[in-house]
Amino acid sequence: MFTRKIYKKRALESLKGRWESAILVTFAVLLIEAAINAKNLTSYVKNSSAAFGKSSFFILAVVYFVLGTLSLAETRFYIKLTSSRQELGFSVFIEGFSFWVKGFLSRLWSRLWIALWMCLFVIPGFVKAIAYSQMNYLLSDYPEMKVTQAMRISIIITRGHKTDLFFMYVSFLLWDILSLFTAGLLQLWVRPYKKTAFVYAYQFMVDQALKNGNLDPQDFYN
């Protein structure tokens, strides 16, 4: 049974004594995200008269490249955090940047499909966003996995758990709102907590899919 309270409890247990490295990773991620978003906004304003020009596509590609790589590296860090009780250094996060191709392709491929579903209506697009949400966990857990394969498996493991994942996102909403009153400073603690909890949710969904016969262990390597 999908139990978010258990995943949150395990997250705090995993972070105990290892908050320092998690906070450092979070600080780096938030700093880069803020810089990219600020640069992207500035460039968009300058090129607003040519919103569909070459410069806009180039900016979008750069943003997807950086944020995709960043997201996969961060996810990989928390996958490693939950799989061992050893102290993790900042270097584990940096090592994740070597998977930049998959990070970029994962973000590009998932956003493309979400956009296509959004063309139908907002709700289908939102549902598909949750269905594709486990791609980075899979790519971090199985480095040899292809992006299209990760999407297919993500769809399978989230089947029957989309509502569970939605309410898990909502359960962190108050923390995110409170972070606004600290100029985002609270996110240095909230984000590691959230990221680690979602790793445990991902692991549960994979285990369930294997037990139910929806997936075979070989599916992760083909």
PDB file of N, CA, C and O in Angstrom, residues 7-79:
ATOM      1  N   TYR A   7       7.109   7.011   3.760  1.00  0.00           N
ATOM      2  CA  TYR A   7       8.180   7.504   2.901  1.00  0.00           C
ATOM      3  C   TYR A   7       8.797   8.781   3.486  1.00  0.00           C
ATOM      4  O   TYR A   7      10.017   8.985   3.398  1.00  0.00           O
ATOM      5  N   LYS A   8       7.952   9.597   4.084  1.00  0.00           N
ATOM      6  CA  LYS A   8       8.456  10.825   4.710  1.00  0.00           C
ATOM      7  C   LYS A   8       9.307  10.497   5.940  1.00  0.00           C
ATOM      8  O   LYS A   8      10.353  11.120   6.176  1.00  0.00           O
ATOM      9  N   LYS A   9       8.858   9.521   6.698  1.00  0.00           N
ATOM     10  CA  LYS A   9       9.606   9.111   7.886  1.00  0.00           C
ATOM     11  C   LYS A   9      10.960   8.536   7.484  1.00  0.00           C
ATOM     12  O   LYS A   9      11.996   8.856   8.084  1.00  0.00           O
ATOM     13  N   ARG A  10      10.962   7.697   6.459  1.00  0.00           N
ATOM     14  CA  ARG A  10      12.214   7.115   5.981  1.00  0.00           C
ATOM     15  C   ARG A  10      13.148   8.191   5.435  1.00  0.00           C
ATOM     16  O   ARG A  10      14.378   8.089   5.564  1.00  0.00           O
ATOM     17  N   ALA A  11      12.566   9.200   4.819  1.00  0.00           N
ATOM     18  CA  ALA A  11      13.366  10.296   4.272  1.00  0.00           C
ATOM     19  C   ALA A  11      14.135  11.011   5.383  1.00  0.00           C
ATOM     20  O   ALA A  11      15.334  11.271   5.255  1.00  0.00           O
ATOM     21  N   LEU A  12      13.444  11.304   6.463  1.00  0.00           N
ATOM     22  CA  LEU A  12      14.101  11.980   7.590  1.00  0.00           C
ATOM     23  C   LEU A  12      15.167  11.089   8.214  1.00  0.00           C
ATOM     24  O   LEU A  12      16.223  11.567   8.636  1.00  0.00           O
ATOM     25  N   GLU A  13      14.899   9.785   8.257  1.00  0.00           N
ATOM     26  CA  GLU A  13      15.880   8.847   8.810  1.00  0.00           C
ATOM     27  C   GLU A  13      17.118   8.780   7.921  1.00  0.00           C
ATOM     28  O   GLU A  13      18.250   8.717   8.426  1.00  0.00           O
ATOM     29  N   SER A  14      16.916   8.795   6.615  1.00  0.00           N
ATOM     30  CA  SER A  14      18.039   8.741   5.676  1.00  0.00           C
ATOM     31  C   SER A  14      18.877  10.014   5.711  1.00  0.00           C
ATOM     32  O   SER A  14      20.091   9.971   5.507  1.00  0.00           O
ATOM     33  N   LEU A  15      18.217  11.139   5.960  1.00  0.00           N
ATOM     34  CA  LEU A  15      18.917  12.425   5.981  1.00  0.00           C
ATOM     35  C   LEU A  15      19.615  12.700   7.315  1.00  0.00           C
ATOM     36  O   LEU A  15      20.493  13.565   7.388  1.00  0.00           O
ATOM     37  N   LYS A  16      19.243  11.969   8.332  1.00  0.00           N
ATOM     38  CA  LYS A  16      19.819  12.183   9.655  1.00  0.00           C
ATOM     39  C   LYS A  16      21.344  12.034   9.616  1.00  0.00           C
ATOM     40  O   LYS A  16      21.872  11.023   9.168  1.00  0.00           O
ATOM     41  N   GLY A  17      22.029  13.059  10.043  1.00  0.00           N
ATOM     42  CA  GLY A  17      23.486  13.053  10.045  1.00  0.00           C
ATOM     43  C   GLY A  17      24.100  13.348   8.686  1.00  0.00           C
ATOM     44  O   GLY A  17      25.324  13.395   8.545  1.00  0.00           O
ATOM     45  N   ARG A  18      23.238  13.555   7.671  1.00  0.00           N
ATOM     46  CA  ARG A  18      23.747  13.804   6.318  1.00  0.00           C
ATOM     47  C   ARG A  18      23.078  15.013   5.667  1.00  0.00           C
ATOM     48  O   ARG A  18      23.072  15.158   4.451  1.00  0.00           O
ATOM     49  N   TRP A  19      22.530  15.866   6.506  1.00  0.00           N
ATOM     50  CA  TRP A  19      21.857  17.060   6.003  1.00  0.00           C
ATOM     51  C   TRP A  19      22.821  18.011   5.301  1.00  0.00           C
ATOM     52  O   TRP A  19      22.454  18.686   4.332  1.00  0.00           O
ATOM     53  N   GLU A  20      24.043  18.062   5.777  1.00  0.00           N
ATOM     54  CA  GLU A  20      25.003  19.042   5.256  1.00  0.00           C
ATOM     55  C   GLU A  20      25.204  18.898   3.744  1.00  0.00           C
ATOM     56  O   GLU A  20      25.126  19.876   3.000  1.00  0.00           O
ATOM     57  N   SER A  21      25.465  17.665   3.282  1.00  0.00           N
ATOM     58  CA  SER A  21      25.698  17.452   1.849  1.00  0.00           C
ATOM     59  C   SER A  21      24.417  17.688   1.050  1.00  0.00           C
ATOM     60  O   SER A  21      24.464  18.242  -0.058  1.00  0.00           O
ATOM     61  N   ALA A  22      23.267  17.288   1.618  1.00  0.00           N
ATOM     62  CA  ALA A  22      21.993  17.487   0.928  1.00  0.00           C
ATOM     63  C   ALA A  22      21.669  18.974   0.783  1.00  0.00           C
ATOM     64  O   ALA A  22      21.190  19.420  -0.268  1.00  0.00           O
ATOM     65  N   ILE A  23      21.947  19.731   1.824  1.00  0.00           N
ATOM     66  CA  ILE A  23      21.700  21.184   1.777  1.00  0.00           C
ATOM     67  C   ILE A  23      22.640  21.853   0.779  1.00  0.00           C
ATOM     68  O   ILE A  23      22.245  22.760   0.048  1.00  0.00           O
ATOM     69  N   LEU A  24      23.870  21.389   0.722  1.00  0.00           N
ATOM     70  CA  LEU A  24      24.837  21.946  -0.230  1.00  0.00           C
ATOM     71  C   LEU A  24      24.398  21.686  -1.666  1.00  0.00           C
ATOM     72  O   LEU A  24      24.470  22.581  -2.522  1.00  0.00           O
ATOM     73  N   VAL A  25      23.918  20.486  -1.927  1.00  0.00           N
ATOM     74  CA  VAL A  25      23.407  20.143  -3.261  1.00  0.00           C
ATOM     75  C   VAL A  25      22.200  21.015  -3.589  1.00  0.00           C
ATOM     76  O   VAL A  25      22.095  21.564  -4.702  1.00  0.00           O
ATOM     77  N   THR A  26      21.304  21.152  -2.641  1.00  0.00           N
ATOM     78  CA  THR A  26      20.104  21.959  -2.851  1.00  0.00           C
ATOM     79  C   THR A  26      20.444  23.414  -3.132  1.00  0.00           C
ATOM     80  O   THR A  26      19.850  24.050  -4.017  1.00  0.00           O
ATOM     81  N   PHE A  27      21.406  23.943  -2.380  1.00  0.00           N
ATOM     82  CA  PHE A  27      21.834  25.336  -2.591  1.00  0.00           C
ATOM     83  C   PHE A  27      22.366  25.523  -4.009  1.00  0.00           C
ATOM     84  O   PHE A  27      22.022  26.501  -4.691  1.00  0.00           O
ATOM     85  N   ALA A  28      23.183  24.575  -4.472  1.00  0.00           N
ATOM     86  CA  ALA A  28      23.741  24.652  -5.825  1.00  0.00           C
ATOM     87  C   ALA A  28      22.636  24.586  -6.878  1.00  0.00           C
ATOM     88  O   ALA A  28      22.631  25.361  -7.845  1.00  0.00           O
ATOM     89  N   VAL A  29      21.687  23.679  -6.673  1.00  0.00           N
ATOM     90  CA  VAL A  29      20.577  23.506  -7.628  1.00  0.00           C
ATOM     91  C   VAL A  29      19.719  24.763  -7.690  1.00  0.00           C
ATOM     92  O   VAL A  29      19.400  25.262  -8.781  1.00  0.00           O
ATOM     93  N   LEU A  30      19.342  25.286  -6.536  1.00  0.00           N
ATOM     94  CA  LEU A  30      18.488  26.476  -6.496  1.00  0.00           C
ATOM     95  C   LEU A  30      19.195  27.685  -7.100  1.00  0.00           C
ATOM     96  O   LEU A  30      18.562  28.507  -7.779  1.00  0.00           O
ATOM     97  N   LEU A  31      20.491  27.784  -6.867  1.00  0.00           N
ATOM     98  CA  LEU A  31      21.271  28.905  -7.394  1.00  0.00           C
ATOM     99  C   LEU A  31      21.318  28.854  -8.919  1.00  0.00           C
ATOM    100  O   LEU A  31      21.096  29.863  -9.595  1.00  0.00           O
ATOM    101  N   ILE A  32      21.595  27.672  -9.457  1.00  0.00           N
ATOM    102  CA  ILE A  32      21.666  27.519 -10.917  1.00  0.00           C
ATOM    103  C   ILE A  32      20.292  27.709 -11.549  1.00  0.00           C
ATOM    104  O   ILE A  32      20.157  28.370 -12.590  1.00  0.00           O
ATOM    105  N   GLU A  33      19.257  27.155 -10.911  1.00  0.00           N
ATOM    106  CA  GLU A  33      17.904  27.320 -11.434  1.00  0.00           C
ATOM    107  C   GLU A  33      17.492  28.785 -11.471  1.00  0.00           C
ATOM    108  O   GLU A  33      16.903  29.258 -12.448  1.00  0.00           O
ATOM    109  N   ALA A  34      17.828  29.511 -10.412  1.00  0.00           N
ATOM    110  CA  ALA A  34      17.488  30.928 -10.340  1.00  0.00           C
ATOM    111  C   ALA A  34      18.212  31.716 -11.432  1.00  0.00           C
ATOM    112  O   ALA A  34      17.628  32.596 -12.077  1.00  0.00           O
ATOM    113  N   ALA A  35      19.476  31.378 -11.643  1.00  0.00           N
ATOM    114  CA  ALA A  35      20.266  32.069 -12.663  1.00  0.00           C
ATOM    115  C   ALA A  35      19.722  31.787 -14.062  1.00  0.00           C
ATOM    116  O   ALA A  35      19.600  32.690 -14.895  1.00  0.00           O
ATOM    117  N   ILE A  36      19.390  30.520 -14.313  1.00  0.00           N
ATOM    118  CA  ILE A  36      18.859  30.132 -15.624  1.00  0.00           C
ATOM    119  C   ILE A  36      17.503  30.778 -15.879  1.00  0.00           C
ATOM    120  O   ILE A  36      17.235  31.310 -16.961  1.00  0.00           O
ATOM    121  N   ASN A  37      16.636  30.752 -14.872  1.00  0.00           N
ATOM    122  CA  ASN A  37      15.302  31.337 -15.033  1.00  0.00           C
ATOM    123  C   ASN A  37      15.363  32.844 -15.241  1.00  0.00           C
ATOM    124  O   ASN A  37      14.604  33.404 -16.039  1.00  0.00           O
ATOM    125  N   ALA A  38      16.278  33.507 -14.526  1.00  0.00           N
ATOM    126  CA  ALA A  38      16.437  34.950 -14.671  1.00  0.00           C
ATOM    127  C   ALA A  38      16.967  35.288 -16.065  1.00  0.00           C
ATOM    128  O   ALA A  38      16.498  36.210 -16.724  1.00  0.00           O
ATOM    129  N   LYS A  39      17.946  34.523 -16.506  1.00  0.00           N
ATOM    130  CA  LYS A  39      18.532  34.737 -17.832  1.00  0.00           C
ATOM    131  C   LYS A  39      17.509  34.453 -18.914  1.00  0.00           C
ATOM    132  O   LYS A  39      17.404  35.181 -19.909  1.00  0.00           O
ATOM    133  N   ASN A  40      16.732  33.407 -18.715  1.00  0.00           N
ATOM    134  CA  ASN A  40      15.706  33.030 -19.688  1.00  0.00           C
ATOM    135  C   ASN A  40      14.639  34.110 -19.807  1.00  0.00           C
ATOM    136  O   ASN A  40      14.202  34.455 -20.897  1.00  0.00           O
ATOM    137  N   LEU A  41      14.227  34.664 -18.667  1.00  0.00           N
ATOM    138  CA  LEU A  41      13.215  35.726 -18.669  1.00  0.00           C
ATOM    139  C   LEU A  41      13.736  36.968 -19.375  1.00  0.00           C
ATOM    140  O   LEU A  41      13.032  37.580 -20.186  1.00  0.00           O
ATOM    141  N   THR A  42      14.971  37.329 -19.078  1.00  0.00           N
ATOM    142  CA  THR A  42      15.580  38.511 -19.707  1.00  0.00           C
ATOM    143  C   THR A  42      15.669  38.343 -21.217  1.00  0.00           C
ATOM    144  O   THR A  42      15.334  39.241 -21.986  1.00  0.00           O
ATOM    145  N   SER A  43      16.103  37.159 -21.648  1.00  0.00           N
ATOM    146  CA  SER A  43      16.246  36.880 -23.078  1.00  0.00           C
ATOM    147  C   SER A  43      14.889  36.870 -23.764  1.00  0.00           C
ATOM    148  O   SER A  43      14.746  37.331 -24.895  1.00  0.00           O
ATOM    149  N   TYR A  44      13.883  36.341 -23.055  1.00  0.00           N
ATOM    150  CA  TYR A  44      12.538  36.284 -23.636  1.00  0.00           C
ATOM    151  C   TYR A  44      11.984  37.688 -23.864  1.00  0.00           C
ATOM    152  O   TYR A  44      11.393  37.972 -24.897  1.00  0.00           O
ATOM    153  N   VAL A  45      12.193  38.572 -22.900  1.00  0.00           N
ATOM    154  CA  VAL A  45      11.716  39.949 -23.016  1.00  0.00           C
ATOM    155  C   VAL A  45      12.402  40.645 -24.190  1.00  0.00           C
ATOM    156  O   VAL A  45      11.767  41.338 -24.983  1.00  0.00           O
ATOM    157  N   LYS A  46      13.700  40.433 -24.324  1.00  0.00           N
ATOM    158  CA  LYS A  46      14.451  41.060 -25.412  1.00  0.00           C
ATOM    159  C   LYS A  46      14.013  40.554 -26.770  1.00  0.00           C
ATOM    160  O   LYS A  46      14.066  41.269 -27.766  1.00  0.00           O
ATOM    161  N   ASN A  47      13.596  39.282 -26.819  1.00  0.00           N
ATOM    162  CA  ASN A  47      13.238  38.665 -28.092  1.00  0.00           C
ATOM    163  C   ASN A  47      11.736  38.452 -28.235  1.00  0.00           C
ATOM    164  O   ASN A  47      11.299  37.627 -29.030  1.00  0.00           O
ATOM    165  N   SER A  48      10.952  39.188 -27.458  1.00  0.00           N
ATOM    166  CA  SER A  48       9.502  38.985 -27.453  1.00  0.00           C
ATOM    167  C   SER A  48       8.882  39.259 -28.819  1.00  0.00           C
ATOM    168  O   SER A  48       7.863  38.679 -29.179  1.00  0.00           O
ATOM    169  N   SER A  49       9.494  40.117 -29.599  1.00  0.00           N
ATOM    170  CA  SER A  49       8.956  40.427 -30.921  1.00  0.00           C
ATOM    171  C   SER A  49       9.193  39.297 -31.913  1.00  0.00           C
ATOM    172  O   SER A  49       8.601  39.254 -32.978  1.00  0.00           O
ATOM    173  N   ALA A  50      10.095  38.395 -31.538  1.00  0.00           N
ATOM    174  CA  ALA A  50      10.386  37.245 -32.398  1.00  0.00           C
ATOM    175  C   ALA A  50      10.320  35.979 -31.568  1.00  0.00           C
ATOM    176  O   ALA A  50      11.265  35.216 -31.467  1.00  0.00           O
ATOM    177  N   ALA A  51       9.159  35.784 -30.933  1.00  0.00           N
ATOM    178  CA  ALA A  51       8.988  34.694 -29.968  1.00  0.00           C
ATOM    179  C   ALA A  51       9.238  33.332 -30.577  1.00  0.00           C
ATOM    180  O   ALA A  51       9.620  32.397 -29.890  1.00  0.00           O
ATOM    181  N   PHE A  52       9.049  33.208 -31.890  1.00  0.00           N
ATOM    182  CA  PHE A  52       9.236  31.921 -32.529  1.00  0.00           C
ATOM    183  C   PHE A  52      10.479  31.914 -33.424  1.00  0.00           C
ATOM    184  O   PHE A  52      10.607  31.097 -34.313  1.00  0.00           O
ATOM    185  N   GLY A  53      11.357  32.859 -33.178  1.00  0.00           N
ATOM    186  CA  GLY A  53      12.581  32.947 -33.952  1.00  0.00           C
ATOM    187  C   GLY A  53      13.627  31.949 -33.502  1.00  0.00           C
ATOM    188  O   GLY A  53      13.464  31.226 -32.516  1.00  0.00           O
ATOM    189  N   LYS A  54      14.738  31.923 -34.217  1.00  0.00           N
ATOM    190  CA  LYS A  54      15.816  30.995 -33.925  1.00  0.00           C
ATOM    191  C   LYS A  54      16.396  31.216 -32.531  1.00  0.00           C
ATOM    192  O   LYS A  54      16.756  30.271 -31.834  1.00  0.00           O
ATOM    193  N   SER A  55      16.499  32.478 -32.122  1.00  0.00           N
ATOM    194  CA  SER A  55      17.082  32.784 -30.817  1.00  0.00           C
ATOM    195  C   SER A  55      16.258  32.179 -29.684  1.00  0.00           C
ATOM    196  O   SER A  55      16.806  31.677 -28.695  1.00  0.00           O
ATOM    197  N   SER A  56      14.923  32.186 -29.836  1.00  0.00           N
ATOM    198  CA  SER A  56      14.047  31.642 -28.805  1.00  0.00           C
ATOM    199  C   SER A  56      14.216  30.129 -28.684  1.00  0.00           C
ATOM    200  O   SER A  56      14.236  29.579 -27.585  1.00  0.00           O
ATOM    201  N   PHE A  57      14.332  29.472 -29.834  1.00  0.00           N
ATOM    202  CA  PHE A  57      14.533  28.019 -29.808  1.00  0.00           C
ATOM    203  C   PHE A  57      15.896  27.667 -29.212  1.00  0.00           C
ATOM    204  O   PHE A  57      16.031  26.670 -28.513  1.00  0.00           O
ATOM    205  N   PHE A  58      16.883  28.491 -29.504  1.00  0.00           N
ATOM    206  CA  PHE A  58      18.219  28.255 -28.963  1.00  0.00           C
ATOM    207  C   PHE A  58      18.205  28.416 -27.441  1.00  0.00           C
ATOM    208  O   PHE A  58      18.772  27.595 -26.707  1.00  0.00           O
ATOM    209  N   ILE A  59      17.535  29.460 -26.963  1.00  0.00           N
ATOM    210  CA  ILE A  59      17.430  29.704 -25.521  1.00  0.00           C
ATOM    211  C   ILE A  59      16.712  28.548 -24.839  1.00  0.00           C
ATOM    212  O   ILE A  59      17.142  28.056 -23.793  1.00  0.00           O
ATOM    213  N   LEU A  60      15.620  28.091 -25.465  1.00  0.00           N
ATOM    214  CA  LEU A  60      14.855  26.971 -24.908  1.00  0.00           C
ATOM    215  C   LEU A  60      15.709  25.711 -24.835  1.00  0.00           C
ATOM    216  O   LEU A  60      15.657  24.966 -23.843  1.00  0.00           O
ATOM    217  N   ALA A  61      16.504  25.466 -25.872  1.00  0.00           N
ATOM    218  CA  ALA A  61      17.375  24.281 -25.903  1.00  0.00           C
ATOM    219  C   ALA A  61      18.410  24.347 -24.785  1.00  0.00           C
ATOM    220  O   ALA A  61      18.684  23.340 -24.117  1.00  0.00           O
ATOM    221  N   VAL A  62      18.979  25.529 -24.568  1.00  0.00           N
ATOM    222  CA  VAL A  62      19.980  25.707 -23.504  1.00  0.00           C
ATOM    223  C   VAL A  62      19.349  25.484 -22.135  1.00  0.00           C
ATOM    224  O   VAL A  62      19.923  24.818 -21.261  1.00  0.00           O
ATOM    225  N   VAL A  63      18.150  26.033 -21.947  1.00  0.00           N
ATOM    226  CA  VAL A  63      17.441  25.877 -20.671  1.00  0.00           C
ATOM    227  C   VAL A  63      17.139  24.401 -20.410  1.00  0.00           C
ATOM    228  O   VAL A  63      17.360  23.901 -19.298  1.00  0.00           O
ATOM    229  N   TYR A  64      16.660  23.703 -21.417  1.00  0.00           N
ATOM    230  CA  TYR A  64      16.356  22.278 -21.268  1.00  0.00           C
ATOM    231  C   TYR A  64      17.623  21.479 -20.986  1.00  0.00           C
ATOM    232  O   TYR A  64      17.601  20.528 -20.203  1.00  0.00           O
ATOM    233  N   PHE A  65      18.694  21.865 -21.641  1.00  0.00           N
ATOM    234  CA  PHE A  65      19.965  21.173 -21.440  1.00  0.00           C
ATOM    235  C   PHE A  65      20.448  21.321 -19.998  1.00  0.00           C
ATOM    236  O   PHE A  65      20.773  20.339 -19.330  1.00  0.00           O
ATOM    237  N   VAL A  66      20.479  22.550 -19.511  1.00  0.00           N
ATOM    238  CA  VAL A  66      20.980  22.811 -18.158  1.00  0.00           C
ATOM    239  C   VAL A  66      20.048  22.230 -17.097  1.00  0.00           C
ATOM    240  O   VAL A  66      20.495  21.512 -16.191  1.00  0.00           O
ATOM    241  N   LEU A  67      18.762  22.528 -17.200  1.00  0.00           N
ATOM    242  CA  LEU A  67      17.824  22.058 -16.184  1.00  0.00           C
ATOM    243  C   LEU A  67      17.635  20.540 -16.235  1.00  0.00           C
ATOM    244  O   LEU A  67      17.452  19.904 -15.189  1.00  0.00           O
ATOM    245  N   GLY A  68      17.696  19.969 -17.430  1.00  0.00           N
ATOM    246  CA  GLY A  68      17.591  18.515 -17.552  1.00  0.00           C
ATOM    247  C   GLY A  68      18.773  17.811 -16.912  1.00  0.00           C
ATOM    248  O   GLY A  68      18.614  16.835 -16.171  1.00  0.00           O
ATOM    249  N   THR A  69      19.968  18.322 -17.185  1.00  0.00           N
ATOM    250  CA  THR A  69      21.183  17.758 -16.598  1.00  0.00           C
ATOM    251  C   THR A  69      21.177  17.924 -15.083  1.00  0.00           C
ATOM    252  O   THR A  69      21.509  16.999 -14.335  1.00  0.00           O
ATOM    253  N   LEU A  70      20.768  19.098 -14.646  1.00  0.00           N
ATOM    254  CA  LEU A  70      20.720  19.416 -13.220  1.00  0.00           C
ATOM    255  C   LEU A  70      19.741  18.506 -12.483  1.00  0.00           C
ATOM    256  O   LEU A  70      20.050  17.969 -11.410  1.00  0.00           O
ATOM    257  N   SER A  71      18.581  18.303 -13.066  1.00  0.00           N
ATOM    258  CA  SER A  71      17.542  17.483 -12.448  1.00  0.00           C
ATOM    259  C   SER A  71      17.983  16.030 -12.301  1.00  0.00           C
ATOM    260  O   SER A  71      17.770  15.397 -11.262  1.00  0.00           O
ATOM    261  N   LEU A  72      18.616  15.502 -13.346  1.00  0.00           N
ATOM    262  CA  LEU A  72      19.061  14.111 -13.298  1.00  0.00           C
ATOM    263  C   LEU A  72      20.192  13.930 -12.288  1.00  0.00           C
ATOM    264  O   LEU A  72      20.226  12.939 -11.547  1.00  0.00           O
ATOM    265  N   ALA A  73      21.109  14.886 -12.226  1.00  0.00           N
ATOM    266  CA  ALA A  73      22.215  14.821 -11.266  1.00  0.00           C
ATOM    267  C   ALA A  73      21.696  14.877  -9.832  1.00  0.00           C
ATOM    268  O   ALA A  73      22.164  14.147  -8.952  1.00  0.00           O
ATOM    269  N   GLU A  74      20.695  15.732  -9.599  1.00  0.00           N
ATOM    270  CA  GLU A  74      20.108  15.853  -8.265  1.00  0.00           C
ATOM    271  C   GLU A  74      19.380  14.571  -7.879  1.00  0.00           C
ATOM    272  O   GLU A  74      19.520  14.072  -6.750  1.00  0.00           O
ATOM    273  N   THR A  75      18.606  14.025  -8.810  1.00  0.00           N
ATOM    274  CA  THR A  75      17.876  12.789  -8.541  1.00  0.00           C
ATOM    275  C   THR A  75      18.832  11.649  -8.252  1.00  0.00           C
ATOM    276  O   THR A  75      18.608  10.845  -7.337  1.00  0.00           O
ATOM    277  N   ARG A  76      19.905  11.580  -9.005  1.00  0.00           N
ATOM    278  CA  ARG A  76      20.910  10.529  -8.808  1.00  0.00           C
ATOM    279  C   ARG A  76      21.515  10.620  -7.415  1.00  0.00           C
ATOM    280  O   ARG A  76      21.779   9.606  -6.763  1.00  0.00           O
ATOM    281  N   PHE A  77      21.725  11.834  -6.926  1.00  0.00           N
ATOM    282  CA  PHE A  77      22.277  12.037  -5.586  1.00  0.00           C
ATOM    283  C   PHE A  77      21.361  11.407  -4.536  1.00  0.00           C
ATOM    284  O   PHE A  77      21.828  10.717  -3.623  1.00  0.00           O
ATOM    285  N   TYR A  78      20.042  11.628  -4.666  1.00  0.00           N
ATOM    286  CA  TYR A  78      19.101  11.109  -3.663  1.00  0.00           C
ATOM    287  C   TYR A  78      18.858   9.613  -3.818  1.00  0.00           C
ATOM    288  O   TYR A  78      18.550   8.939  -2.828  1.00  0.00           O
ATOM    289  N   ILE A  79      19.022   9.096  -5.022  1.00  0.00           N
ATOM    290  CA  ILE A  79      18.980   7.644  -5.208  1.00  0.00           C
ATOM    291  C   ILE A  79      20.136   7.014  -4.442  1.00  0.00           C
ATOM    292  O   ILE A  79      19.977   5.997  -3.747  1.00  0.00           O
TER     293      ILE A  79
END
